[in-house]
Amino acid sequence: MEARAADRRIATLARHLEASSLKDSHEIVSASPTSSNSSSPSVFNHLARAPEDPILGVTVAFNKDPSPSKLNLGVGAYRTEEGKPLVLNVVRQAEKLLVNDSSRNKEYIPIVGLADFNKLSAKLILGANSPAIQENRVTTVQCLSGTGSLRVGAEFLARHYHQRTVYITQPTWGNHPKVFALAGLSVKTYRYYDPATRGLNFQGLLEDLGSAPSGAIVLLHACAHNPTGVDPTPAQWEQIRQLIRSKGLLPFFDSAYQGFASGSLDRDAEPVRMFVADGGECLVAQSYAKNMGLYGERVGALSIVCKTADVASRVESQLKLVIRPMYSSPPIHGASIVATILKDRSMYHQWTIELKEMAERIISMRQQLFNALKSRGTPGDWSHIIKQIGMFTFTGLNSKQVAFMTKEFHIYMTSDGRISMAGLSSRTVPHLADAIHAAVTRGV
Ligand code: KET
């Protein structure tokens, strides 16, 4: 049947060819009876050009700039002192093991991902001795990095959770509101950052969460808040926990920087563990983009900590229904790298050393930039550069100053004045300090 239909199509095409005596195969296709006339406008003609993404678009602009002194401090991606992307030695080692293992294949993995990877990821964030894991109250699914984990979690909540409002920090990572809104949740903000002190607006935070409707979802940055680099202290976290629990709010942690804040995986996981220790429920989205340098491999996990093992297994069954029509099942390679490293004591140890080196290099960049501004006598108090935590400094520079630095110094950063400290090196600090100094002193 199908073959005959194809024959008929070819015959029709041949008649057209004869009739129009067109020789160019390109034109033959456009002259087929099923395609529209080439002079008619595209069915997508009504589309306006969308703006570039506020973060990833910075790299697009950077790539177009021919200047040899250009510097990309936009996206949060680690660079070496030589300004090059870094593949961790332990990752290379794991990849070699995987390639040389001829028993491995490329079959589809389960909808929820690799079982080993999921177990080890839960252990990494919740702690080796977590009672929630021991009691089988945690369900973990492998997702497409941090973003995919947030997206699956948001979709699950939109379908199955009674409260459809999510509170995010003001400001936050630019993709957060989009991820949650797309899932159908209503997005509200809670006060977080105080531009006057360049620190936490703790009072505002408590007031806003205190007046959130009961059951509302609260997105929390597990550590190294993006873009501000301002984290609550352990005592403040404890107060936040008490408030969230007393109001029956549902915490949803975004853990994209575990190990990058302090250099210690355990210390950076403390806020999450504090919430899990009280026996309440929560969600956690984990990313291995930054802490294992697996950006483009898209490896992450969503864990949902439940009250009982029975609920956890029903939650997992529903997560499968979210994932299957979204992308069917996750990719095998990146998660295999992570599982290989996490299950081997010596590779795990090597990872912690390499991770600490990255975190320490970022901290030393903070000091160097601070010193460089001091030595130039740049007006203003720049101590927030050394106080802030994680990959970013929220400089306080405004969008005009940022545009000036891009135009005059070829330094690329997001327009909110955030710079990725991980993209700096000893060689480029003076250039950045010159640019900041000029932006501030020339009254831009
Ligand atoms: N959460 C936060 C807070 C975050 O900063 C990022 C990435 C992600 C999740 C998602 O990362 P993924 O690669 O999906 O695991 N932030 C950097 C990159 C980006 O915008 O995509 C950034 O802010 O530069």
CSV table of C-alpha atoms and ligand atoms in Angstrom, one decimal:
chain,number,residue,atom,x,y,z
A,1,MET,CA,0.0,0.0,0.0
A,2,GLU,CA,2.6,2.4,1.1
A,3,ALA,CA,4.9,1.5,-1.8
A,4,ARG,CA,2.1,2.2,-4.2
A,5,ALA,CA,1.4,5.6,-2.7
A,6,ALA,CA,5.0,6.5,-2.9
A,7,ASP,CA,5.0,5.4,-6.6
A,8,ARG,CA,2.0,7.7,-7.2
A,9,ARG,CA,3.8,10.6,-5.6
A,10,ILE,CA,6.9,10.1,-7.8
A,11,ALA,CA,4.7,9.9,-10.9
A,12,THR,CA,3.0,13.2,-9.9
A,13,LEU,CA,6.3,14.8,-9.3
A,14,ALA,CA,7.6,13.6,-12.7
A,15,ARG,CA,4.5,15.1,-14.5
A,16,HIS,CA,5.2,18.4,-12.8
A,17,LEU,CA,8.8,18.2,-13.8
A,18,GLU,CA,7.8,17.8,-17.4
A,19,ALA,CA,5.2,20.5,-17.2
A,20,SER,CA,7.4,23.1,-15.7
A,21,SER,CA,10.7,21.8,-17.2
A,22,LEU,CA,12.4,22.7,-14.0
A,23,LYS,CA,15.9,21.2,-13.7
A,24,ASP,CA,16.9,22.2,-10.2
A,25,SER,CA,15.8,19.5,-7.7
A,26,HIS,CA,15.4,22.3,-5.1
A,27,GLU,CA,12.7,23.8,-7.2
A,28,ILE,CA,11.1,20.4,-8.0
A,29,VAL,CA,10.4,20.0,-4.3
A,30,SER,CA,8.9,23.4,-3.9
A,31,ALA,CA,6.8,22.7,-7.0
A,32,SER,CA,5.2,19.5,-5.6
A,33,PRO,CA,1.5,19.7,-5.1
A,34,THR,CA,1.7,19.3,-1.4
A,35,SER,CA,4.1,22.2,-0.7
A,36,SER,CA,3.0,25.8,-0.8
A,37,ASN,CA,4.0,28.2,-3.5
A,38,SER,CA,7.5,29.7,-2.8
A,39,SER,CA,6.1,33.2,-3.1
A,40,SER,CA,3.7,32.7,-0.3
A,41,PRO,CA,4.9,33.8,3.1
A,42,SER,CA,6.2,31.3,5.7
A,43,VAL,CA,3.7,29.9,8.1
A,44,PHE,CA,6.0,31.2,10.8
A,45,ASN,CA,6.1,34.7,9.4
A,46,HIS,CA,4.3,36.2,12.4
A,47,LEU,CA,7.1,35.3,14.7
A,48,ALA,CA,9.1,38.1,16.3
A,49,ARG,CA,12.8,37.6,16.9
A,50,ALA,CA,13.2,36.5,20.6
A,51,PRO,CA,15.9,38.1,22.7
A,52,GLU,CA,18.9,36.0,23.6
A,53,ASP,CA,18.9,34.4,27.0
A,54,PRO,CA,20.1,36.9,29.6
A,55,ILE,CA,22.9,34.5,30.8
A,56,LEU,CA,23.7,32.2,27.9
A,57,GLY,CA,23.3,35.1,25.4
A,58,VAL,CA,26.3,36.8,27.0
A,59,THR,CA,28.5,33.9,25.6
A,60,VAL,CA,26.9,34.4,22.2
A,61,ALA,CA,27.9,38.1,22.2
A,62,PHE,CA,31.4,37.2,23.6
A,63,ASN,CA,32.0,34.6,20.8
A,64,LYS,CA,31.3,37.3,18.2
A,65,ASP,CA,33.9,39.8,19.6
A,66,PRO,CA,37.2,39.5,17.8
A,67,SER,CA,39.2,41.4,20.5
A,68,PRO,CA,42.2,39.4,21.9
A,69,SER,CA,41.6,40.9,25.4
A,70,LYS,CA,38.0,39.9,25.6
A,71,LEU,CA,36.9,38.2,28.9
A,72,ASN,CA,33.7,36.2,29.5
A,73,LEU,CA,32.5,36.5,33.1
A,74,GLY,CA,28.9,35.8,32.2
A,75,VAL,CA,28.0,32.2,32.5
A,76,GLY,CA,28.9,30.3,35.7
A,77,ALA,CA,31.5,28.0,34.2
A,78,TYR,CA,34.9,27.2,35.8
A,79,ARG,CA,38.1,28.2,33.9
A,80,THR,CA,41.7,27.4,34.8
A,81,GLU,CA,44.3,30.0,35.5
A,82,GLU,CA,45.0,29.8,31.7
A,83,GLY,CA,41.4,30.7,31.0
A,84,LYS,CA,40.6,27.2,29.7
A,85,PRO,CA,37.6,24.9,30.5
A,86,LEU,CA,38.6,22.2,32.9
A,87,VAL,CA,37.9,18.5,32.7
A,88,LEU,CA,38.7,17.0,36.1
A,89,ASN,CA,41.4,14.3,36.1
A,90,VAL,CA,39.1,12.0,38.0
A,91,VAL,CA,36.5,12.5,35.3
A,92,ARG,CA,39.0,11.5,32.6
A,93,GLN,CA,40.0,8.5,34.6
A,94,ALA,CA,36.3,7.4,35.0
A,95,GLU,CA,35.7,7.9,31.3
A,96,LYS,CA,38.7,5.7,30.5
A,97,LEU,CA,37.4,2.9,32.7
A,98,LEU,CA,34.0,3.2,31.1
A,99,VAL,CA,35.4,3.1,27.5
A,100,ASN,CA,37.6,0.1,28.3
A,101,ASP,CA,34.7,-1.9,29.9
A,102,SER,CA,33.5,-4.0,27.0
A,103,SER,CA,30.6,-5.3,29.0
A,104,ARG,CA,29.0,-1.9,28.8
A,105,ASN,CA,26.3,-1.1,26.1
A,106,LYS,CA,24.2,1.7,25.0
A,107,GLU,CA,20.8,0.3,25.8
A,108,TYR,CA,18.1,2.6,27.1
A,109,ILE,CA,18.4,3.0,30.8
A,110,PRO,CA,15.2,3.0,33.0
A,111,ILE,CA,12.9,6.1,32.9
A,112,VAL,CA,14.2,7.0,36.4
A,113,GLY,CA,17.8,6.6,35.3
A,114,LEU,CA,20.7,4.5,36.7
A,115,ALA,CA,19.9,3.0,40.1
A,116,ASP,CA,23.5,3.3,41.4
A,117,PHE,CA,23.7,6.9,40.3
A,118,ASN,CA,20.4,7.7,42.1
A,119,LYS,CA,21.3,6.0,45.3
A,120,LEU,CA,24.7,7.6,45.4
A,121,SER,CA,23.3,11.1,44.6
A,122,ALA,CA,20.8,10.9,47.4
A,123,LYS,CA,23.7,9.9,49.7
A,124,LEU,CA,25.9,12.7,48.5
A,125,ILE,CA,23.3,15.4,49.4
A,126,LEU,CA,21.5,13.9,52.4
A,127,GLY,CA,24.6,12.3,54.0
A,128,ALA,CA,25.9,8.7,54.3
A,129,ASN,CA,23.9,8.0,57.4
A,130,SER,CA,20.7,9.8,56.6
A,131,PRO,CA,17.8,8.1,58.4
A,132,ALA,CA,15.5,9.1,55.5
A,133,ILE,CA,17.6,7.0,53.1
A,134,GLN,CA,17.8,4.1,55.5
A,135,GLU,CA,14.0,4.2,55.9
A,136,ASN,CA,13.5,4.2,52.1
A,137,ARG,CA,11.6,7.5,52.3
A,138,VAL,CA,13.6,9.1,49.5
A,139,THR,CA,12.9,8.6,45.9
A,140,THR,CA,15.6,9.8,43.5
A,141,VAL,CA,15.3,10.1,39.7
A,142,GLN,CA,18.2,11.0,37.3
A,143,CYS,CA,17.3,14.1,35.4
A,144,LEU,CA,18.9,16.4,32.8
A,145,SER,CA,21.2,18.4,35.1
A,146,GLY,CA,19.9,20.9,37.6
A,147,THR,CA,17.5,22.6,35.2
A,148,GLY,CA,15.9,19.3,34.2
A,149,SER,CA,15.6,18.2,37.9
A,150,LEU,CA,13.9,21.5,38.7
A,151,ARG,CA,11.6,21.1,35.7
A,152,VAL,CA,10.6,17.6,36.5
A,153,GLY,CA,10.0,18.5,40.2
A,154,ALA,CA,7.9,21.6,39.1
A,155,GLU,CA,5.8,19.5,36.7
A,156,PHE,CA,5.2,16.8,39.4
A,157,LEU,CA,4.1,19.5,41.9
A,158,ALA,CA,1.8,21.2,39.4
A,159,ARG,CA,0.1,17.8,38.8
A,160,HIS,CA,0.0,16.4,42.3
A,161,TYR,CA,0.5,19.1,45.0
A,162,HIS,CA,-2.5,21.0,46.3
A,163,GLN,CA,-0.7,24.4,46.5
A,164,ARG,CA,0.2,25.9,43.2
A,165,THR,CA,2.2,28.9,44.4
A,166,VAL,CA,6.0,28.8,44.5
A,167,TYR,CA,8.1,31.5,46.3
A,168,ILE,CA,11.5,32.3,44.8
A,169,THR,CA,14.2,34.6,46.2
A,170,GLN,CA,14.4,38.2,45.0
A,171,PRO,CA,16.6,38.2,43.0
A,172,THR,CA,17.3,34.6,41.8
A,173,TRP,CA,18.8,32.6,38.9
A,174,GLY,CA,17.0,34.0,35.8
A,175,ASN,CA,15.7,30.6,34.7
A,176,HIS,CA,13.9,29.8,38.0
A,177,PRO,CA,10.7,31.8,37.3
A,178,LYS,CA,10.5,30.4,33.7
A,179,VAL,CA,10.9,26.8,34.8
A,180,PHE,CA,8.2,27.1,37.4
A,181,ALA,CA,5.8,29.2,35.4
A,182,LEU,CA,6.1,26.8,32.4
A,183,ALA,CA,5.0,24.0,34.7
A,184,GLY,CA,1.9,25.9,35.5
A,185,LEU,CA,2.7,27.2,38.9
A,186,SER,CA,2.1,30.7,40.1
A,187,VAL,CA,5.5,32.3,40.9
A,188,LYS,CA,5.9,34.9,43.7
A,189,THR,CA,9.0,36.3,45.2
A,190,TYR,CA,10.3,36.7,48.8
A,191,ARG,CA,12.7,39.3,49.9
A,192,TYR,CA,16.3,38.0,50.1
A,193,TYR,CA,19.0,40.5,49.2
A,194,ASP,CA,19.5,44.0,50.6
A,195,PRO,CA,21.3,46.2,48.2
A,196,ALA,CA,22.1,48.7,50.9
A,197,THR,CA,24.1,46.2,53.0
A,198,ARG,CA,24.9,43.9,50.1
A,199,GLY,CA,23.8,41.1,52.6
A,200,LEU,CA,20.8,39.1,53.5
A,201,ASN,CA,17.5,40.9,54.1
A,202,PHE,CA,16.7,38.4,56.8
A,203,GLN,CA,13.8,40.4,58.3
A,204,GLY,CA,12.2,40.8,54.9
A,205,LEU,CA,12.6,37.1,54.2
A,206,LEU,CA,11.0,36.1,57.5
A,207,GLU,CA,8.1,38.5,56.9
A,208,ASP,CA,7.4,37.3,53.4
A,209,LEU,CA,7.6,33.6,54.1
A,210,GLY,CA,5.6,34.3,57.3
A,211,SER,CA,2.8,35.7,55.2
A,212,ALA,CA,2.9,33.1,52.4
A,213,PRO,CA,-0.2,30.9,52.2
A,214,SER,CA,0.0,27.7,54.1
A,215,GLY,CA,1.5,24.9,52.0
A,216,ALA,CA,3.2,27.2,49.5
A,217,ILE,CA,6.3,25.9,47.8
A,218,VAL,CA,9.5,27.7,48.8
A,219,LEU,CA,12.5,27.5,46.5
A,220,LEU,CA,15.8,27.6,48.5
A,221,HIS,CA,19.3,27.8,47.2
A,222,ALA,CA,21.1,25.1,49.1
A,223,CYS,CA,24.4,27.1,49.1
A,224,ALA,CA,26.2,29.7,47.1
A,225,HIS,CA,23.1,31.8,46.3
A,226,ASN,CA,23.0,32.8,42.6
A,227,PRO,CA,23.4,35.7,41.7
A,228,THR,CA,24.1,37.4,45.1
A,229,GLY,CA,26.7,35.1,46.7
A,230,VAL,CA,24.9,35.7,50.0
A,231,ASP,CA,23.9,32.7,52.1
A,232,PRO,CA,22.1,32.6,55.5
A,233,THR,CA,24.2,31.6,58.5
A,234,PRO,CA,23.5,28.2,60.1
A,235,ALA,CA,21.5,30.0,62.9
A,236,GLN,CA,19.4,31.9,60.2
A,237,TRP,CA,18.9,28.6,58.4
A,238,GLU,CA,17.5,27.1,61.6
A,239,GLN,CA,15.1,30.0,61.9
A,240,ILE,CA,14.0,29.6,58.3
A,241,ARG,CA,13.5,25.9,58.9
A,242,GLN,CA,11.3,26.5,61.9
A,243,LEU,CA,9.2,29.1,60.1
A,244,ILE,CA,8.8,26.8,57.0
A,245,ARG,CA,7.8,23.8,59.1
A,246,SER,CA,5.5,25.8,61.4
A,247,LYS,CA,3.6,27.2,58.4
A,248,GLY,CA,3.5,23.9,56.6
A,249,LEU,CA,5.4,25.3,53.6
A,250,LEU,CA,7.1,22.9,51.2
A,251,PRO,CA,10.8,23.4,50.8
A,252,PHE,CA,12.3,22.8,47.3
A,253,PHE,CA,16.1,23.0,47.4
A,254,ASP,CA,18.1,23.9,44.3
A,255,SER,CA,21.6,22.5,44.9
A,256,ALA,CA,23.7,23.5,41.9
A,257,TYR,CA,26.9,24.3,43.8
A,258,GLN,CA,27.5,21.7,46.4
A,259,GLY,CA,31.2,21.9,47.3
A,260,PHE,CA,31.7,25.2,45.5
A,261,ALA,CA,30.8,27.4,48.4
A,262,SER,CA,33.1,26.1,51.2
A,263,GLY,CA,35.1,23.5,49.3
A,264,SER,CA,33.5,20.8,51.4
A,265,LEU,CA,30.6,18.7,50.1
A,266,ASP,CA,29.3,17.9,53.5
A,267,ARG,CA,29.4,21.5,54.8
A,268,ASP,CA,27.6,22.8,51.7
A,269,ALA,CA,24.8,20.2,52.2
A,270,GLU,CA,24.1,21.2,55.8
A,271,PRO,CA,21.0,23.3,55.1
A,272,VAL,CA,19.4,20.5,53.2
A,273,ARG,CA,20.3,18.0,55.9
A,274,MET,CA,18.9,20.2,58.6
A,275,PHE,CA,15.5,20.1,56.9
A,276,VAL,CA,15.6,16.4,56.3
A,277,ALA,CA,16.6,15.7,59.9
A,278,ASP,CA,13.3,17.0,61.2
A,279,GLY,CA,11.4,14.3,59.5
A,280,GLY,CA,9.5,16.6,57.2
A,281,GLU,CA,9.2,16.4,53.4
A,282,CYS,CA,11.1,18.3,50.8
A,283,LEU,CA,12.4,18.2,47.3
A,284,VAL,CA,16.0,18.6,46.2
A,285,ALA,CA,17.4,19.3,42.7
A,286,GLN,CA,21.0,18.4,42.3
A,287,SER,CA,23.4,19.3,39.5
A,288,TYR,CA,26.8,17.9,38.7
A,289,ALA,CA,27.5,20.6,36.1
A,290,LYS,CA,29.7,22.7,38.3
A,291,ASN,CA,31.1,20.5,41.1
A,292,MET,CA,32.1,17.7,38.7
A,293,GLY,CA,32.6,20.0,35.7
A,294,LEU,CA,30.0,17.9,33.7
A,295,TYR,CA,28.2,20.9,32.3
A,296,GLY,CA,27.4,19.6,28.8
A,297,GLU,CA,26.8,16.1,29.9
A,298,ARG,CA,23.6,17.2,31.6
A,299,VAL,CA,23.8,15.1,34.8
A,300,GLY,CA,21.5,15.8,37.8
A,301,ALA,CA,19.0,14.2,40.1
A,302,LEU,CA,15.7,15.1,41.7
A,303,SER,CA,15.1,13.6,45.2
A,304,ILE,CA,11.8,13.8,46.9
A,305,VAL,CA,12.0,13.1,50.6
A,306,CYS,CA,8.6,11.7,51.9
A,307,LYS,CA,7.1,10.8,55.2
A,308,THR,CA,7.0,7.0,54.5
A,309,ALA,CA,8.5,4.4,52.1
A,310,ASP,CA,5.1,3.7,50.7
A,311,VAL,CA,4.5,7.3,49.8
A,312,ALA,CA,8.0,7.5,48.3
A,313,SER,CA,7.4,4.6,46.0
A,314,ARG,CA,4.0,6.0,44.8
A,315,VAL,CA,5.7,9.3,44.2
A,316,GLU,CA,8.3,7.6,42.1
A,317,SER,CA,5.6,5.8,40.0
A,318,GLN,CA,4.1,9.2,39.3
A,319,LEU,CA,7.5,10.8,38.4
A,320,LYS,CA,7.8,8.2,35.7
A,321,LEU,CA,4.6,9.4,34.2
A,322,VAL,CA,6.0,12.9,34.2
A,323,ILE,CA,9.4,11.9,32.6
A,324,ARG,CA,8.3,9.4,30.0
A,325,PRO,CA,6.4,11.9,27.7
A,326,MET,CA,9.0,14.6,28.4
A,327,TYR,CA,12.2,12.9,27.3
A,328,SER,CA,11.5,9.2,27.8
A,329,SER,CA,14.6,8.4,29.8
A,330,PRO,CA,17.9,10.2,30.7
A,331,PRO,CA,21.3,9.8,29.0
A,332,ILE,CA,23.7,7.1,30.1
A,333,HIS,CA,27.2,8.6,29.8
A,334,GLY,CA,27.4,11.4,32.4
A,335,ALA,CA,25.5,9.5,35.1
A,336,SER,CA,27.9,6.6,34.6
A,337,ILE,CA,30.8,8.9,35.1
A,338,VAL,CA,29.3,10.2,38.4
A,339,ALA,CA,28.4,6.7,39.6
A,340,THR,CA,31.9,5.4,38.8
A,341,ILE,CA,33.5,8.2,40.9
A,342,LEU,CA,31.0,8.2,43.8
A,343,LYS,CA,31.2,4.4,44.4
A,344,ASP,CA,35.0,4.2,44.4
A,345,ARG,CA,36.6,5.4,47.6
A,346,SER,CA,39.8,6.6,46.1
A,347,MET,CA,38.2,8.3,43.1
A,348,TYR,CA,35.7,10.0,45.4
A,349,HIS,CA,38.7,11.2,47.5
A,350,GLN,CA,40.4,12.5,44.4
A,351,TRP,CA,37.3,14.3,43.4
A,352,THR,CA,37.0,16.1,46.7
A,353,ILE,CA,40.6,17.3,46.3
A,354,GLU,CA,40.0,18.6,42.7
A,355,LEU,CA,36.8,20.2,43.8
A,356,LYS,CA,38.5,22.0,46.7
A,357,GLU,CA,41.2,23.3,44.4
A,358,MET,CA,38.5,24.8,42.2
A,359,ALA,CA,36.7,26.4,45.2
A,360,GLU,CA,40.0,27.7,46.5
A,361,ARG,CA,41.1,29.2,43.2
A,362,ILE,CA,37.7,31.1,43.2
A,363,ILE,CA,38.3,32.3,46.7
A,364,SER,CA,41.8,33.5,45.8
A,365,MET,CA,40.3,35.4,42.8
A,366,ARG,CA,38.0,37.2,45.2
A,367,GLN,CA,41.0,38.4,47.3
A,368,GLN,CA,43.0,39.4,44.2
A,369,LEU,CA,40.2,41.4,42.7
A,370,PHE,CA,39.6,43.1,46.0
A,371,ASN,CA,43.3,43.9,46.4
A,372,ALA,CA,43.4,45.2,42.8
A,373,LEU,CA,40.5,47.6,43.4
A,374,LYS,CA,42.0,48.8,46.7
A,375,SER,CA,45.4,49.5,45.1
A,376,ARG,CA,43.7,51.5,42.4
A,377,GLY,CA,41.8,53.5,45.0
A,378,THR,CA,38.5,52.7,43.3
A,379,PRO,CA,35.8,54.5,45.2
A,380,GLY,CA,33.3,52.4,47.2
A,381,ASP,CA,33.4,49.6,49.7
A,382,TRP,CA,34.3,46.4,47.8
A,383,SER,CA,34.5,44.1,50.8
A,384,HIS,CA,31.4,42.2,49.5
A,385,ILE,CA,33.8,40.7,46.9
A,386,ILE,CA,35.6,38.8,49.6
A,387,LYS,CA,32.5,38.2,51.8
A,388,GLN,CA,30.2,36.7,49.1
A,389,ILE,CA,30.2,32.9,48.6
A,390,GLY,CA,30.4,30.6,45.6
A,391,MET,CA,30.9,31.2,42.0
A,392,PHE,CA,29.6,34.7,41.7
A,393,THR,CA,30.2,38.2,42.9
A,394,PHE,CA,27.2,40.5,42.8
A,395,THR,CA,29.2,43.6,42.2
A,396,GLY,CA,26.6,46.3,42.6
A,397,LEU,CA,27.6,47.7,39.1
A,398,ASN,CA,24.5,48.8,37.2
A,399,SER,CA,23.5,47.9,33.7
A,400,LYS,CA,25.0,51.1,32.2
A,401,GLN,CA,28.4,50.4,33.8
A,402,VAL,CA,28.2,46.8,32.6
A,403,ALA,CA,27.5,48.0,29.0
A,404,PHE,CA,30.4,50.4,29.3
A,405,MET,CA,32.8,47.7,30.5
A,406,THR,CA,31.7,45.5,27.6
A,407,LYS,CA,32.1,48.2,25.0
A,408,GLU,CA,35.4,49.7,26.2
A,409,PHE,CA,37.1,46.7,27.8
A,410,HIS,CA,35.5,43.7,26.1
A,411,ILE,CA,34.5,42.3,29.4
A,412,TYR,CA,31.3,40.3,29.2
A,413,MET,CA,28.9,39.8,32.2
A,414,THR,CA,25.2,39.7,32.9
A,415,SER,CA,23.5,43.1,33.0
A,416,ASP,CA,22.7,42.8,36.7
A,417,GLY,CA,26.3,43.3,37.5
A,418,ARG,CA,27.0,39.6,38.4
A,419,ILE,CA,30.5,38.3,37.5
A,420,SER,CA,31.6,34.7,37.4
A,421,MET,CA,34.7,34.6,39.7
A,422,ALA,CA,35.4,31.2,38.2
A,423,GLY,CA,36.1,32.8,34.8
A,424,LEU,CA,38.8,35.1,36.2
A,425,SER,CA,42.5,34.4,36.5
A,426,SER,CA,45.6,36.2,38.0
A,427,ARG,CA,46.3,37.4,34.5
A,428,THR,CA,42.9,38.9,33.9
A,429,VAL,CA,42.2,40.4,37.3
A,430,PRO,CA,44.1,43.7,36.5
A,431,HIS,CA,42.1,44.1,33.3
A,432,LEU,CA,38.8,43.7,35.2
A,433,ALA,CA,39.9,46.0,38.0
A,434,ASP,CA,40.9,48.7,35.4
A,435,ALA,CA,37.4,48.3,33.8
A,436,ILE,CA,35.6,48.5,37.1
A,437,HIS,CA,37.7,51.5,38.2
A,438,ALA,CA,36.9,53.3,34.9
A,439,ALA,CA,33.2,52.5,35.1
A,440,VAL,CA,33.0,53.9,38.6
A,441,THR,CA,35.3,56.9,38.3
A,442,ARG,CA,34.1,58.1,34.9
A,443,GLY,CA,30.5,58.5,36.3
A,444,VAL,CA,29.0,56.1,33.9
B,1,KET,N1,20.3,26.4,39.6
B,1,KET,C1,21.1,27.4,39.7
B,1,KET,C2,21.0,28.3,41.0
B,1,KET,C3,22.0,27.8,38.7
B,1,KET,O1,22.8,28.8,38.9
B,1,KET,C4,22.1,27.0,37.6
B,1,KET,C5,23.0,27.3,36.5
B,1,KET,C6,21.3,25.8,37.5
B,1,KET,C7,20.4,25.6,38.5
B,1,KET,C8,21.3,24.9,36.3
B,1,KET,O2,22.4,24.3,35.9
B,1,KET,P1,22.5,23.0,35.0
B,1,KET,O3,23.5,23.3,34.0
B,1,KET,O4,21.1,22.8,34.4
B,1,KET,O5,22.8,21.9,36.0
B,1,KET,N2,23.5,28.5,36.4
B,1,KET,C9,24.5,29.0,35.4
B,1,KET,C10,24.4,28.5,34.0
B,1,KET,C11,23.0,28.8,33.4
B,1,KET,O6,22.5,29.9,33.5
B,1,KET,O7,22.5,27.8,32.8
B,1,KET,C12,24.6,30.5,35.5
B,1,KET,O8,23.9,31.1,36.3
B,1,KET,O9,25.5,31.1,34.9
